XYZ file of C-alpha atoms in Angstrom:
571
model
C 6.220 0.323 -38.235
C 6.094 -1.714 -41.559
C 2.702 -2.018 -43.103
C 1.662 -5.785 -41.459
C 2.790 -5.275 -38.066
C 3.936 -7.949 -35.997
C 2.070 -9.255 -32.646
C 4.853 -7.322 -30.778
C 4.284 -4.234 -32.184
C -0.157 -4.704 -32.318
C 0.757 -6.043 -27.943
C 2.269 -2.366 -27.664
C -0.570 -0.302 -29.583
C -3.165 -2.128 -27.860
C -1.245 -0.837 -24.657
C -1.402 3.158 -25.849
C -5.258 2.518 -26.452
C -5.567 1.599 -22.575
C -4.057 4.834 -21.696
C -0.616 3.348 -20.748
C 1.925 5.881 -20.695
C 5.160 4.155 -18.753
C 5.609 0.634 -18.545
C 7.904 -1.182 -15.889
C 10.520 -3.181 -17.195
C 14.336 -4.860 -18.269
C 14.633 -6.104 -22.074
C 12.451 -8.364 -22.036
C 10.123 -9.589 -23.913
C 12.638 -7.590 -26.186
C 10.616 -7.483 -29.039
C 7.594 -5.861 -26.882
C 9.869 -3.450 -25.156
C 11.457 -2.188 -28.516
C 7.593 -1.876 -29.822
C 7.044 0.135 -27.067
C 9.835 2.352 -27.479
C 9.237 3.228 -30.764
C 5.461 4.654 -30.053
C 7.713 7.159 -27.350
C 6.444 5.083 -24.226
C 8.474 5.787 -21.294
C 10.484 2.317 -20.051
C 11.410 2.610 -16.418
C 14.238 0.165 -16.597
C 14.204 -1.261 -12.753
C 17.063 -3.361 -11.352
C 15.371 -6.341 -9.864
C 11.987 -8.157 -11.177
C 10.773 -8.074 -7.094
C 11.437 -4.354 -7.221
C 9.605 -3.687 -10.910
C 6.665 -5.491 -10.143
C 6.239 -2.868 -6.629
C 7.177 -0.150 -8.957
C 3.854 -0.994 -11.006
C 1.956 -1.632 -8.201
C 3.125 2.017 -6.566
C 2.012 3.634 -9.928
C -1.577 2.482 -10.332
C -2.417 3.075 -6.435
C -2.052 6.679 -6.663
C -2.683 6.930 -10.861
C -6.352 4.829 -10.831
C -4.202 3.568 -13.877
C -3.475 0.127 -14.614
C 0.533 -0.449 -13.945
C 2.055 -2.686 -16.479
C 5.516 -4.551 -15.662
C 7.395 -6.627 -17.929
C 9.630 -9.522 -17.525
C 11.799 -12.912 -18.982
C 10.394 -16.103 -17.977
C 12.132 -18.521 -15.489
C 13.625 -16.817 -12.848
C 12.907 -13.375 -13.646
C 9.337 -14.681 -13.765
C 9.618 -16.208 -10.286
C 10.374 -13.152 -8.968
C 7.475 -11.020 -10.104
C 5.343 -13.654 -7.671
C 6.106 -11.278 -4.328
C 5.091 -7.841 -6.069
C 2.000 -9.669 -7.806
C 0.940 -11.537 -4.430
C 1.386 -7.795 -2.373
C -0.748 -6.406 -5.584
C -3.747 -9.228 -5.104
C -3.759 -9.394 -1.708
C -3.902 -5.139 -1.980
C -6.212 -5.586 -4.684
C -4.109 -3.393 -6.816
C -4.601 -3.976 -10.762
C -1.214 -4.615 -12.275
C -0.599 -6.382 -15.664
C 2.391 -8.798 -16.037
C 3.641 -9.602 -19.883
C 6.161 -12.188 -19.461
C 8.182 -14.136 -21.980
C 7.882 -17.580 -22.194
C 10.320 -20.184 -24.475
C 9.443 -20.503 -28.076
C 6.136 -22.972 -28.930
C 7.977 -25.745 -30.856
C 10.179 -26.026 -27.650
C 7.812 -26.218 -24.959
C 7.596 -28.995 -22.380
C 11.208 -29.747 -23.721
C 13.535 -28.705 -21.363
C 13.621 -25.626 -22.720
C 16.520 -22.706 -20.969
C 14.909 -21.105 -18.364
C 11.456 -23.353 -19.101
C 8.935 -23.526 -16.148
C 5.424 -23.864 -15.793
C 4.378 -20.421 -15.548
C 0.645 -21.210 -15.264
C 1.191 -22.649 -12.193
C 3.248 -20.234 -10.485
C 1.103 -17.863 -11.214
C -2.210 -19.112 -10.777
C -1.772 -18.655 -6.754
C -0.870 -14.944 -6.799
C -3.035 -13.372 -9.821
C -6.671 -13.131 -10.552
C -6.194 -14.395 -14.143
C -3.201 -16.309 -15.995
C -3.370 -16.916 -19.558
C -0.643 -18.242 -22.595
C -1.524 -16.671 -26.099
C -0.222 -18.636 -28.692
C -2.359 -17.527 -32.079
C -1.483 -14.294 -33.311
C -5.167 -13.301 -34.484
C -6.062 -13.573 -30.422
C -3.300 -11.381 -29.087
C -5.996 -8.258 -28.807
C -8.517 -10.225 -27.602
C -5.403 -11.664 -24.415
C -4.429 -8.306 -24.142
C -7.961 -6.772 -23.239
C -8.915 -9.766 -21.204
C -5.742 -8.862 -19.273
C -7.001 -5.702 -18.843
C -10.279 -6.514 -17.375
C -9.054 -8.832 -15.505
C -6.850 -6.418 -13.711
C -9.160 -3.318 -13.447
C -12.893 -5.079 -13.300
C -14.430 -6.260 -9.895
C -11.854 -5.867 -7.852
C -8.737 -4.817 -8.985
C -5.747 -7.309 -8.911
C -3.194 -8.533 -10.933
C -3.303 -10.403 -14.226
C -0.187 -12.223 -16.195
C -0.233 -12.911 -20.006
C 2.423 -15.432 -20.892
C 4.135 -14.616 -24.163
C 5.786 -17.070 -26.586
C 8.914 -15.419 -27.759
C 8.568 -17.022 -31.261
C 5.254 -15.850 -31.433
C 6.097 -11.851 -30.735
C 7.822 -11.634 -34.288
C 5.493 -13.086 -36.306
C 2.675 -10.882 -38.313
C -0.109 -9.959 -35.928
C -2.459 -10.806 -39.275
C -6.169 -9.743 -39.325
C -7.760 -8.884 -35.596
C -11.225 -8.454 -34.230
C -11.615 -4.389 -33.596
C -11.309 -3.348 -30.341
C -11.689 0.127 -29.612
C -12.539 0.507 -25.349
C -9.271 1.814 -23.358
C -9.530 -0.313 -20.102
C -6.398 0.833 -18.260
C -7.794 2.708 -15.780
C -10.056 1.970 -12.472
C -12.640 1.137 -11.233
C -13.620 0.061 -14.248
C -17.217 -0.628 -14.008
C -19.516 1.253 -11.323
C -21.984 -0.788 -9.841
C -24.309 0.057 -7.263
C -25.742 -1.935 -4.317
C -28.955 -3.313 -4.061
C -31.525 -0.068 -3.414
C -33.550 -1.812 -1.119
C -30.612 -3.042 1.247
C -28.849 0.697 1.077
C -32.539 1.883 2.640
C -32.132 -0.749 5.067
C -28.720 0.955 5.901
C -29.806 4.127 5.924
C -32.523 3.077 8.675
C -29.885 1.101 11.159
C -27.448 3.711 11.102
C -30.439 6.776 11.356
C -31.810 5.011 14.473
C -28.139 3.935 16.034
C -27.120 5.271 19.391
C -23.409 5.008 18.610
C -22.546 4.374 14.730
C -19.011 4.193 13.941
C -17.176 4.139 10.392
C -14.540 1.782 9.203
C -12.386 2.708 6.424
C -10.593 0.502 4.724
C -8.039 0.679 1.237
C -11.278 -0.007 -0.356
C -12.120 3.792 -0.674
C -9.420 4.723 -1.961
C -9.229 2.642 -4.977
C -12.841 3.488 -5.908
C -12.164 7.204 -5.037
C -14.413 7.620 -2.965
C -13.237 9.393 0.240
C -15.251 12.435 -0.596
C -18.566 10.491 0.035
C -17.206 9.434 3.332
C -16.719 12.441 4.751
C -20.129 13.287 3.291
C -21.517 10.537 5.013
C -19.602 11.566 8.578
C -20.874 15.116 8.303
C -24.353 14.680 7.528
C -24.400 11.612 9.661
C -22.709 12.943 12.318
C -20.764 9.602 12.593
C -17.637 9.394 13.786
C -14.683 7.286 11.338
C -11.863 5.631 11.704
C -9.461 4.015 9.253
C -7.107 1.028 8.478
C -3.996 1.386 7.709
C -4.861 0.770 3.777
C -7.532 3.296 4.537
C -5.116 5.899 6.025
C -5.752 9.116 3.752
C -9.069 9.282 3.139
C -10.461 11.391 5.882
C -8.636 14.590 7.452
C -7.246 13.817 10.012
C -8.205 17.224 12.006
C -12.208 16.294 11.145
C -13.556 16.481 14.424
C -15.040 13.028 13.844
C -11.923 11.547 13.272
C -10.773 8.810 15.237
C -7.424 8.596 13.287
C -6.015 5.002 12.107
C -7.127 2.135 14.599
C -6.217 -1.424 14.065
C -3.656 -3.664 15.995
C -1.891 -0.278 17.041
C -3.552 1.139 19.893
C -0.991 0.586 23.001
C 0.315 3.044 25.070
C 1.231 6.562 23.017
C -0.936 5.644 20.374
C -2.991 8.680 19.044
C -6.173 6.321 19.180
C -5.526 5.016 22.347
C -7.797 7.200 24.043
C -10.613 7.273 21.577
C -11.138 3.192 21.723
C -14.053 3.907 24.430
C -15.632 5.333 20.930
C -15.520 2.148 18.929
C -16.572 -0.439 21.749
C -19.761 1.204 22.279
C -20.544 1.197 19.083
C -23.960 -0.261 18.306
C -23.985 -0.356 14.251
C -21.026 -0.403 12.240
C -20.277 0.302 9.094
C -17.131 -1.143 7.097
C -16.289 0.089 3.633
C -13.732 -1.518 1.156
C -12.122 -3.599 4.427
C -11.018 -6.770 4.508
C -11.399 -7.363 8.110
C -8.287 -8.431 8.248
C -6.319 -9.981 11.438
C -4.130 -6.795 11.434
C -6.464 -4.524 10.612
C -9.144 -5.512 13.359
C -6.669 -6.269 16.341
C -7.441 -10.067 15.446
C -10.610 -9.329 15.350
C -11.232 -7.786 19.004
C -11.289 -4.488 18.344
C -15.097 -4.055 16.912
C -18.022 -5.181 19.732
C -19.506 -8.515 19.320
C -23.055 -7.084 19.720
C -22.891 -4.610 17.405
C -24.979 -4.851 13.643
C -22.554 -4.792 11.000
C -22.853 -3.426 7.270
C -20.469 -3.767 5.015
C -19.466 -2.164 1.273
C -17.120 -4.106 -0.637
C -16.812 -5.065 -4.981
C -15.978 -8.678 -3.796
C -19.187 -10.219 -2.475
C -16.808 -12.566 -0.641
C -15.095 -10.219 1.824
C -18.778 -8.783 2.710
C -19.433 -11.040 5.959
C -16.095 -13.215 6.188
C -15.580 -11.959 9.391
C -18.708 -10.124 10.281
C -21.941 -11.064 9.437
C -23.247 -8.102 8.130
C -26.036 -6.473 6.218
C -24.702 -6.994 2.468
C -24.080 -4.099 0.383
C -22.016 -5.614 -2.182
C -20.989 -2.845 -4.955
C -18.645 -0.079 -5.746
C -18.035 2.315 -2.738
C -18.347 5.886 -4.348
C -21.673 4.810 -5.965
C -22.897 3.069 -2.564
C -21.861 5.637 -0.496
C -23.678 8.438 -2.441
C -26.567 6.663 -2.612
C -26.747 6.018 1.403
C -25.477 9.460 1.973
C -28.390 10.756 0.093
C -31.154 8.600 2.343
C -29.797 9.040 5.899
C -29.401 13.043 5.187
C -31.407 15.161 7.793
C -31.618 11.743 9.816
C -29.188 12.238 12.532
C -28.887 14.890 15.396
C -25.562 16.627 15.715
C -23.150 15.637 18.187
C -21.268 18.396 20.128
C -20.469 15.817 23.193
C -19.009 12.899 20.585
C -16.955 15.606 19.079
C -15.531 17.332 22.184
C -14.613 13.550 23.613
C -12.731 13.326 20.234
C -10.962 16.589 20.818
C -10.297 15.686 24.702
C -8.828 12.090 23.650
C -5.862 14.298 21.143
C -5.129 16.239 24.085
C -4.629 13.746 26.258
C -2.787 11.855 23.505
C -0.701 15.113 23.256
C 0.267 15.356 26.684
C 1.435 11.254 26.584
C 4.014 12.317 23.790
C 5.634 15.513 25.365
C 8.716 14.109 27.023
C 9.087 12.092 23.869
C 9.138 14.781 21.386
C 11.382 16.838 23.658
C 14.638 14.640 23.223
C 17.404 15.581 21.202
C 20.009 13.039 21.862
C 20.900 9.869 20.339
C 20.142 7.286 19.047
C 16.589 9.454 17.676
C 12.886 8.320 18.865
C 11.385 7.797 15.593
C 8.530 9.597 16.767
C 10.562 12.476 16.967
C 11.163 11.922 13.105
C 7.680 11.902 12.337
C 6.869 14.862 14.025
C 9.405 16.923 11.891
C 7.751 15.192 8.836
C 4.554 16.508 10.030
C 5.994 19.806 9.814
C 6.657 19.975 5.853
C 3.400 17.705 4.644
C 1.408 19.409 2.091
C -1.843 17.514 0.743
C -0.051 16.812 -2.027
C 3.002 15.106 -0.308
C 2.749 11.760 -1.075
C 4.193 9.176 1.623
C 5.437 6.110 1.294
C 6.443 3.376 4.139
C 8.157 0.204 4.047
C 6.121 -3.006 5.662
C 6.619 -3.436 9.716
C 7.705 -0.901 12.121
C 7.895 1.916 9.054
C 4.104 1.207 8.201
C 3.338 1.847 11.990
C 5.591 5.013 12.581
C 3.980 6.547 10.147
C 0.364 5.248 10.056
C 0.671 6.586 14.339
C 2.111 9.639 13.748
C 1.829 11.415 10.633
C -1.221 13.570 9.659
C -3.377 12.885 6.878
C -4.668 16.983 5.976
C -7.371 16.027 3.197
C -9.651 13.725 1.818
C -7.921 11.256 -0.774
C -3.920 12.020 0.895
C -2.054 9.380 -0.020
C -0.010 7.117 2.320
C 1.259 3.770 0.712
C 1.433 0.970 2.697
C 2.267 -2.455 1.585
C -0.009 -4.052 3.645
C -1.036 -6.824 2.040
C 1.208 -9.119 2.478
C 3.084 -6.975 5.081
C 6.696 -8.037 2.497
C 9.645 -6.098 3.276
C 11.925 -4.822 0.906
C 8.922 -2.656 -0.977
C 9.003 0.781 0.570
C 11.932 2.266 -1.977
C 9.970 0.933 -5.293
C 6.927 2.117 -4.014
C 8.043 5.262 -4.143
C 9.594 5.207 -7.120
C 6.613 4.115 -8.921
C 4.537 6.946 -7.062
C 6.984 9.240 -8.417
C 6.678 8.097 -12.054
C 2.600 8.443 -11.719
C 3.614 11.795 -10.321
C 6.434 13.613 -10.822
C 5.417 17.202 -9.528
C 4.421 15.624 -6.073
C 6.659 15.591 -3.340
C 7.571 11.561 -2.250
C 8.796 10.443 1.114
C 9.726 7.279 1.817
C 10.356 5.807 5.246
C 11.934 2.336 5.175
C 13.965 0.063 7.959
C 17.369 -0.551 7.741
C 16.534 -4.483 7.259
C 13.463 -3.670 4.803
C 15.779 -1.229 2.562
C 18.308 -4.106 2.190
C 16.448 -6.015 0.042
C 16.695 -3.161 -2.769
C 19.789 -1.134 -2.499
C 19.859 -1.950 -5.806
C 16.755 0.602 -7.275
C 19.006 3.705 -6.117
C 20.600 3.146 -9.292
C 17.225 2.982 -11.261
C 15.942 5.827 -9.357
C 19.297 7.980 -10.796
C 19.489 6.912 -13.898
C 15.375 7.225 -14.692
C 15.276 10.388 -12.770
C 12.705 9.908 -10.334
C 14.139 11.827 -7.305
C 12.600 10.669 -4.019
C 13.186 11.714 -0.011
C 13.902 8.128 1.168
C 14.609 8.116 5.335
C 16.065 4.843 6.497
C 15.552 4.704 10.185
C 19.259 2.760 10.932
C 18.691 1.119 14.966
C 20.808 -2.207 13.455
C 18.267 -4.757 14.303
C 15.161 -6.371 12.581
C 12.831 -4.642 14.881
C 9.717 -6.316 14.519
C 11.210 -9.719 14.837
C 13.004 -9.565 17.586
C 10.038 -7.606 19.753
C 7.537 -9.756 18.804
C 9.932 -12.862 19.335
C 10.780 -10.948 23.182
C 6.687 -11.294 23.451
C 6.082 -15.198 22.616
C 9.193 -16.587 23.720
C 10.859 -14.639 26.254
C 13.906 -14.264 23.631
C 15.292 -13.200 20.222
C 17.112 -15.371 17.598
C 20.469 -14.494 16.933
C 19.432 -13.810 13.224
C 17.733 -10.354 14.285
C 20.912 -8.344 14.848
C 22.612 -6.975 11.757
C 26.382 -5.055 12.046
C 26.367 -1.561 11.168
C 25.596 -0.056 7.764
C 26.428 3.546 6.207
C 23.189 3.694 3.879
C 24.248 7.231 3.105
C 27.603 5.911 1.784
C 25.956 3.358 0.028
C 23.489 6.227 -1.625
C 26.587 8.096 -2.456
C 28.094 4.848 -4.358
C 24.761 4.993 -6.793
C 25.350 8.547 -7.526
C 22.330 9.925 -5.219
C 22.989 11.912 -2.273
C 23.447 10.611 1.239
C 23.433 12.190 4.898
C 23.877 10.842 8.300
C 21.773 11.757 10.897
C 23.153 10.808 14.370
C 20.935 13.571 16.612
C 17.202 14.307 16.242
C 17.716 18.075 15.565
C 20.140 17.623 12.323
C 16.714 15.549 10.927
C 14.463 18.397 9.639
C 17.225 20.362 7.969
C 18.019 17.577 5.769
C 14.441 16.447 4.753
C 14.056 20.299 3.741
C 16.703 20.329 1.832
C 16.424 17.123 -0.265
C 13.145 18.766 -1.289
C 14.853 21.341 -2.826
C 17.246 18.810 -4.644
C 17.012 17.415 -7.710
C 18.399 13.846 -6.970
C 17.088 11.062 -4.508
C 18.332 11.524 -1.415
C 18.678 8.718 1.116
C 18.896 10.151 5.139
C 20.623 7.922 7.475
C 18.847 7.985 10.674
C 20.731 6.244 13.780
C 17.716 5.378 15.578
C 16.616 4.360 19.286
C 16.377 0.338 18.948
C 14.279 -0.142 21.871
C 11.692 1.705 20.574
C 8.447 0.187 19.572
C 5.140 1.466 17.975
C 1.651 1.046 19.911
C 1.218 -2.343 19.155
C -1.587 -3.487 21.228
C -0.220 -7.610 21.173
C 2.962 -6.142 22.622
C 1.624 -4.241 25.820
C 2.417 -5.089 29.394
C 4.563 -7.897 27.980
C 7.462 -6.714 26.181
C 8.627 -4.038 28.711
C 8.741 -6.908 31.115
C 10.912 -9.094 29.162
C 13.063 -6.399 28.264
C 13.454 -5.474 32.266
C 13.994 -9.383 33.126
C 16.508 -9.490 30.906
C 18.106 -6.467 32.338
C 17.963 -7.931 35.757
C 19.097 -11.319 35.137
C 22.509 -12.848 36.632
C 25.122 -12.976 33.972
């Protein structure tokens, strides 16, 4: 670099102090991206903006690193809105640098010109233009709090291209790396954690509700801590998925909007209406997440952990313990220990409730034909987990497959959902930015046909930057979801739900990956074992059952009707 750098070149060391390693991006802001190149950061080139900004976003969830993406302004801008409204809504900490038209030309009709402030201001914590070169550290670490401080979410800092070639000049000195998170630790009020500690000592029938929460402040040690010592059974979102073992004999598995017939929680939801005091970590008590807000009893007590001060009580007016989890946790771990009787009946209704669960999935495991049960898939997935397989699903029925019927085996597994705004089209980038955070972990990726549509295109990327994933696309021609939930509210589907048939393993084949068909459910295992062993993405074509449906709890007693009326009806 010459001896007065420009702000370009100060924008990318200020991004090596905050720990960034691999940033997420095309060629623009060119002069930022060649900065970067030249201190040997790794650019992961992605196809699509939509896709890059996921990419990010799939990086810091399982890194506790900041994920940086990069991008032109205008329509390339527009694009990064999706992946940074999934990342807020997620409360994922992802930093945006995005090139905006040159100062003397703005509010001119400049090419590509667009008031960037204002698309962004909806879908980001914190939006910001730098013009002066002796602020561009200052922007850049007010990005970076932004993103990782409270909690997390995504920031954008709008960049004059003009401005990136011009000499940085003199700067204040800034020394603190803020790319990673949780940033700051704070505690909860003492007095209210002892208040707590109290409810849940003296409560009949405490239950535990984990949400994504945990995992972004690390702490699901301290919640199985708090189950053990507690003797309290827990039970996660699907964000929360991961942080408890799944074979803890207080688990109560994932329980949201998802307990129909064959779920795995279906006979443990005795368990959480009896519960008397409740206690909700990093949750957003979401409509999804709380069966529209049925699922928990209305006479219950409610305490709730959470950074944001306004998710604590939104939904249930709760004893306020507004602060970082891991902190929280320890601290109300440490007061209700030696509090609590053990409880061998709680525990063996657990166990009784998987056996019975067990016995409801039998026939369905036992088929071979085609199309394949996706439950069928999972259970051969279940078979080659390790801890440190990380999983990856696409939004809608993929999110549910696996959130039902996959395993978590430790404390912190990760499963990535995109559950915050529930977008399809993110599963494949997802993974791909998992990958990049860690390349010696196994990644599988289950997507829908109609989700993995959206982003054919990142095969390429995933070839050509060598991030080699196991991506299953579960192929039953139809948008799933849609057309079920349509059967359920209107007695009928839109014509729009039906899609003709696609080879995604040709398609995989055309990028230079490797593709297989999988037409019967035994051929399935074989091939997921031996993409592990490959060295290349592999995308596994899975021609799968389109009547099947997950336990959705909205859809039961109704949707097997409609499907039988229709059946019976005169032509």
């Amino acid at each position: 670099m010459s001896e007065t750098p420009s702000v370009a070149q100060v924008i990318a060391q200020a991004l090596v102090r905050h720990g960034v390693e691999t940033v997420f991006a095309q060629s623009l802001p060119s002069a930022v991206v060649l900065a970067v190149e030249q201190l040997g950061l790794n650019v992961f080139a992605y196809r699509t903006e939509n896709a890059g900004a996921a990419m990010a976003d799939g990086f810091a969830r399982v890194s506790n690193r900041v994920g940086v993406v990069m991008a032109q302004n205008g329509p390339a801008a527009t694009l990064l809105v999706p992946g940074l409204a999934e990342a807020l809504k997620s409360s994922i900490p992802v930093v945006a640098l995005v090139q905006d038209v040159n100062r003397p030309q703005a509010d001119r009709n400049a090419f590509q010109e667009l008031d960037h402030l204002a698309l962004f201001q909806g879908c980001t914590k914190w939006v910001r233009r730098v013009t002066e070169p002796s602020r561009i550290l200052d922007y850049v670490d007010m990005a970076f709090a932004a993103a990782s401080g409270g909690r997390p979410g995504p920031a954008v800092l709008m960049l004059p291209a003009d401005f990136l070639n011009e000499p940085a000049g003199p700067q204040n000195v800034r020394k603190a790396s803020l790319g990673h998170f949780p940033l700051d630790r704070t505690m909860a009020d003492p007095s209210r954690i002892s208040e707590a500690a109290d409810l849940l000592a003296a409560a009949e029938c405490p239950l535990i509700v984990v949400g994504g929460g945990v995992h972004l402040s690390g702490a699901a040690g301290e919640v199985v801590r708090l189950m053990s010592e507690g003797h309290i059974p827990a039970l996660t979102t699907m964000m929360g998925k991961g942080a408890i073992d799944e074979s803890h004999p207080l688990s109560l598995g994932v329980a949201s909007y998802n307990i129909g017939p064959l779920s795995p929680a279906r006979h443990l939801r005795p368990i959480i209406e009896r519960a008397d005091v409740v206690l909700l970590i990093g949750t957003r008590t979401n409509q999804n997440g709380t069966d529209s807000w049925t699922l928990y009893p209305d006479g219950a007590r409610y305490i709730h952990i959470d950074i944001d001060p306004c998710e604590v009580g939104r939904n249930y007016e709760a004893l306020r313990l507004v602060g970082d989890a891991k902190t929280t946790l320890g601290a109300l771990a440490d007061q209700l220990q030696g509090r609590r009787e053990t409880a061998p009946q709680l525990e063996a209704e657990i166990a009784a409730g998987r056996r019975r669960h067990e016995e409801d999935m039998v026939q369905v495991l036992r088929s071979n034909t085609g199309p394949v049960r996706p439950e069928r898939l999972m259970e051969d997935l279940r078979k080659i987990l390790t801890p440190q397989t990380i999983v990856v699903a696409d939004a809608s029925y993929s999110t549910l497959w696996v959130a039902c019927y996959l395993r978590a085996l430790t404390p912190g597994m990760r499963f990535l959902t995109p559950r915050g705004l529930a977008g399809l089209g993110w599963g494949l980038p997802l993974a791909l930015g998992a990958k990049v955070a860690h390349p010696q972990s196994p990644v599988i990726c289950v997507v829908g046909d109609g989700g993995f549509g959206h982003v054919w295109s990142e095969l390429e990327a995933s070839r050509r930057m060598k991030a080699p994933i196991v991506l299953t696309v579960l192929n039953n021609g139809v948008l799933a979801y849609q057309k079920d939930a349509e059967d359920v509210k209107f007695g009928g589907f839109t014509g729009a739900c039906h899609f003709t048939d696609v080879d995604h393993a040709a398609i995989a084949r055309a990028c230079g990956c490797h593709g297989v068909r999988v037409e019967r459910a035994d051929e399935y295992l074989p091939a997921v074992e031996a993409a592990l062993t490959a060295e290349e993405t592999t995308v596994i074509d899975v021609v799968t059952d389109p009547e099947a449906y997950p336990p959705i709890t909205f859809f039961e007693g109704t949707l097997d009707r409609v499907r039988a009326e229709r059946v019976t009806a005169p032509v």
